[in-house]
Amino acid sequence: PLPSEIVFLEKYYPHSMVWARSLYSKSEDSLMRGTTSVAHDFSDPTSVLLWDNIMQESPYSFRNYALQKLLKLAKADDSILEIGCGGGIAIEQLLLSSTKSIRIVGIDPSLEYLKLARKRVDNLKKSSNPMVAANASRVVLSIFNPYEGLNFKEKFNFVFMSLVLNHISVSERPKLFEAIRSLLVQNGALVIYQIVHLEKLSRARFG
């Protein structure tokens, strides 16, 4: 990129630039020295914190548009399951934006991400806004083993996923969607926020 582009990226996407430089360094080591490395470890606190910050930069932050649509559909006392809740960014946005009583369950395979999510929720329990504090007190966060499936006795009005599908192989996605359908109440909704590469989508549709 041009120097002016670097300045722009450093200003508006600082955490993404840290990540990009890390990848560049690792790629260079791999090409020049034959070394191997893990690009991102969801059990590493430093790496998880970096990605949590990246998820608050655009275009990832555009998930809020999907969340606002979800809240427009939601009724009082509706339940929301977020699969792959990460550090709780979407949960925080839901709690701050909802004007109705809602119940949120967040699941993620990373314990380090769930620690961040718990911190966000605990902070909102102290909110001076009674609705925010009450909804935060009802949030349930739990570890999720993707190899054990979605095992819930209750059903939900909404299931939300943000940037999760890219971590799931195409062959496994039908199983996931079938499991989600079994977790939804009648007329429940699955809401997905996913960044899609239009050229890849076109190839997938038309070959």
PDB file of C-alpha atoms in Angstrom, residues 20-37:
ATOM      1  CA  ALA A  20      -1.645  -7.608   9.381  1.00  0.00           C
ATOM      2  CA  ARG A  21       1.952  -6.899  10.387  1.00  0.00           C
ATOM      3  CA  SER A  22       1.973 -10.042  12.496  1.00  0.00           C
ATOM      4  CA  LEU A  23       0.776 -12.115   9.553  1.00  0.00           C
ATOM      5  CA  TYR A  24       3.334 -10.507   7.245  1.00  0.00           C
ATOM      6  CA  SER A  25       6.140 -11.308   9.664  1.00  0.00           C
ATOM      7  CA  LYS A  26       5.015 -14.916  10.057  1.00  0.00           C
ATOM      8  CA  SER A  27       4.604 -15.336   6.294  1.00  0.00           C
ATOM      9  CA  GLU A  28       8.093 -13.960   5.732  1.00  0.00           C
ATOM     10  CA  ASP A  29       9.555 -16.377   8.286  1.00  0.00           C
ATOM     11  CA  SER A  30       7.721 -19.248   6.629  1.00  0.00           C
ATOM     12  CA  LEU A  31       8.905 -18.364   3.122  1.00  0.00           C
ATOM     13  CA  MET A  32      12.494 -17.478   4.014  1.00  0.00           C
ATOM     14  CA  ARG A  33      13.211 -19.898   6.851  1.00  0.00           C
ATOM     15  CA  GLY A  34      10.595 -22.621   6.531  1.00  0.00           C
ATOM     16  CA  THR A  35       9.211 -21.969  10.012  1.00  0.00           C
ATOM     17  CA  THR A  36       5.622 -22.720  10.950  1.00  0.00           C
ATOM     18  CA  SER A  37       3.377 -20.854  13.373  1.00  0.00           C
TER      19      SER A  37
END
